[in-house]
Amino acid sequence: MLVELSHVIEAGMVTYPGLPGPEISEHLTREASRGAYAPGTEFTIGRIPIVEHLTNLAALPLTGARFTAAPPRVAGFGTFPVRAFAVIDS
């Protein structure tokens, strides 16, 4: 059985009052990577939480479900929703 866990989120929308909205930030800056890796190595690692604002979680059993967040193939986007779903073991 497949249980739908996602819903549409629009720019500026508050999905649940009191919870923070979607966030995009740096996990590791270029400057920090220079000090942690071999000389001449420089990169950045972004942080985009993808498991937020889920609905219908009460429909899941306490055990025996596998969660998946499937991102679409996109280019040039700063943020986008994933297709979140759970497969319940039979």
mmCIF file of C-alpha atoms in Angstrom:
data_model
loop_
_atom_site.group_PDB
_atom_site.id
_atom_site.type_symbol
_atom_site.label_atom_id
_atom_site.label_comp_id
_atom_site.label_asym_id
_atom_site.label_seq_id
_atom_site.Cartn_x
_atom_site.Cartn_y
_atom_site.Cartn_z
ATOM 1 C CA MET A 1 0.000 0.000 0.000
ATOM 2 C CA LEU A 2 1.286 3.482 -0.895
ATOM 3 C CA VAL A 3 0.504 6.411 1.470
ATOM 4 C CA GLU A 4 0.833 9.979 0.124
ATOM 5 C CA LEU A 5 2.856 12.215 2.501
ATOM 6 C CA SER A 6 3.427 15.398 0.501
ATOM 7 C CA HIS A 7 1.411 18.489 -0.290
ATOM 8 C CA VAL A 8 1.962 21.581 -2.446
ATOM 9 C CA ILE A 9 3.999 24.389 -0.866
ATOM 10 C CA GLU A 10 3.987 27.808 -2.527
ATOM 11 C CA ALA A 11 6.485 30.651 -2.132
ATOM 12 C CA GLY A 12 5.913 32.545 1.096
ATOM 13 C CA MET A 13 3.297 30.077 2.318
ATOM 14 C CA VAL A 14 3.144 29.232 6.026
ATOM 15 C CA THR A 15 2.264 25.559 6.095
ATOM 16 C CA TYR A 16 2.164 25.164 9.877
ATOM 17 C CA PRO A 17 2.138 28.261 12.126
ATOM 18 C CA GLY A 18 5.120 28.222 14.455
ATOM 19 C CA LEU A 19 7.285 25.952 12.289
ATOM 20 C CA PRO A 20 10.124 27.436 10.234
ATOM 21 C CA GLY A 21 9.756 27.627 6.479
ATOM 22 C CA PRO A 22 12.044 25.935 3.952
ATOM 23 C CA GLU A 23 15.705 26.835 4.406
ATOM 24 C CA ILE A 24 18.765 26.788 2.147
ATOM 25 C CA SER A 25 22.144 27.356 3.783
ATOM 26 C CA GLU A 26 25.790 26.365 3.686
ATOM 27 C CA HIS A 27 26.972 23.318 5.581
ATOM 28 C CA LEU A 28 30.635 23.859 4.681
ATOM 29 C CA THR A 29 31.905 27.127 3.212
ATOM 30 C CA ARG A 30 34.707 27.413 0.657
ATOM 31 C CA GLU A 31 36.847 29.099 3.303
ATOM 32 C CA ALA A 32 36.302 26.254 5.779
ATOM 33 C CA SER A 33 37.083 23.620 3.121
ATOM 34 C CA ARG A 34 40.501 25.224 2.487
ATOM 35 C CA GLY A 35 41.464 24.655 6.114
ATOM 36 C CA ALA A 36 40.158 21.089 6.314
ATOM 37 C CA TYR A 37 41.387 19.531 3.055
ATOM 38 C CA ALA A 38 44.591 19.288 1.000
ATOM 39 C CA PRO A 39 46.232 22.503 -0.237
ATOM 40 C CA GLY A 40 44.549 23.777 -3.387
ATOM 41 C CA THR A 41 41.270 22.011 -2.566
ATOM 42 C CA GLU A 42 38.262 24.318 -2.317
ATOM 43 C CA PHE A 43 34.545 23.548 -2.441
ATOM 44 C CA THR A 44 31.256 24.249 -0.740
ATOM 45 C CA ILE A 45 28.591 21.900 0.565
ATOM 46 C CA GLY A 46 25.029 23.180 0.614
ATOM 47 C CA ARG A 47 22.382 22.204 3.148
ATOM 48 C CA ILE A 48 18.782 21.864 1.993
ATOM 49 C CA PRO A 49 16.520 19.990 4.405
ATOM 50 C CA ILE A 50 14.057 17.878 2.417
ATOM 51 C CA VAL A 51 12.045 16.131 5.094
ATOM 52 C CA GLU A 52 9.749 18.924 6.256
ATOM 53 C CA HIS A 53 6.075 19.739 6.155
ATOM 54 C CA LEU A 54 4.841 16.153 5.809
ATOM 55 C CA THR A 55 1.158 15.343 6.155
ATOM 56 C CA ASN A 56 -0.917 12.213 6.715
ATOM 57 C CA LEU A 57 1.688 10.654 9.025
ATOM 58 C CA ALA A 58 -1.082 9.284 11.255
ATOM 59 C CA ALA A 59 -1.951 6.882 8.412
ATOM 60 C CA LEU A 60 1.386 5.094 8.865
ATOM 61 C CA PRO A 61 1.917 2.166 11.234
ATOM 62 C CA LEU A 62 4.439 2.619 14.071
ATOM 63 C CA THR A 63 6.724 0.056 12.386
ATOM 64 C CA GLY A 64 6.886 -1.626 8.992
ATOM 65 C CA ALA A 65 6.973 1.368 6.633
ATOM 66 C CA ARG A 66 9.807 2.545 4.345
ATOM 67 C CA PHE A 67 10.091 6.315 3.752
ATOM 68 C CA THR A 68 11.300 7.743 0.429
ATOM 69 C CA ALA A 69 11.784 11.348 -0.699
ATOM 70 C CA ALA A 70 12.225 11.335 -4.470
ATOM 71 C CA PRO A 71 13.545 14.623 -5.893
ATOM 72 C CA PRO A 72 12.682 15.486 -9.499
ATOM 73 C CA ARG A 73 15.451 16.109 -12.050
ATOM 74 C CA VAL A 74 15.627 19.901 -12.270
ATOM 75 C CA ALA A 75 18.218 22.548 -13.112
ATOM 76 C CA GLY A 76 18.383 26.205 -12.157
ATOM 77 C CA PHE A 77 16.069 25.974 -9.151
ATOM 78 C CA GLY A 78 16.908 27.219 -5.655
ATOM 79 C CA THR A 79 14.328 25.059 -3.950
ATOM 80 C CA PHE A 80 11.610 22.621 -4.935
ATOM 81 C CA PRO A 81 9.422 20.008 -3.282
ATOM 82 C CA VAL A 82 10.135 16.300 -3.330
ATOM 83 C CA ARG A 83 7.623 13.527 -3.825
ATOM 84 C CA ALA A 84 7.488 12.049 -0.316
ATOM 85 C CA PHE A 85 5.855 8.687 0.223
ATOM 86 C CA ALA A 86 5.969 5.612 2.435
ATOM 87 C CA VAL A 87 5.584 1.997 1.367
ATOM 88 C CA ILE A 88 3.947 -0.146 4.032
ATOM 89 C CA ASP A 89 5.356 -3.664 4.324
ATOM 90 C CA SER A 90 2.712 -6.340 3.924
#
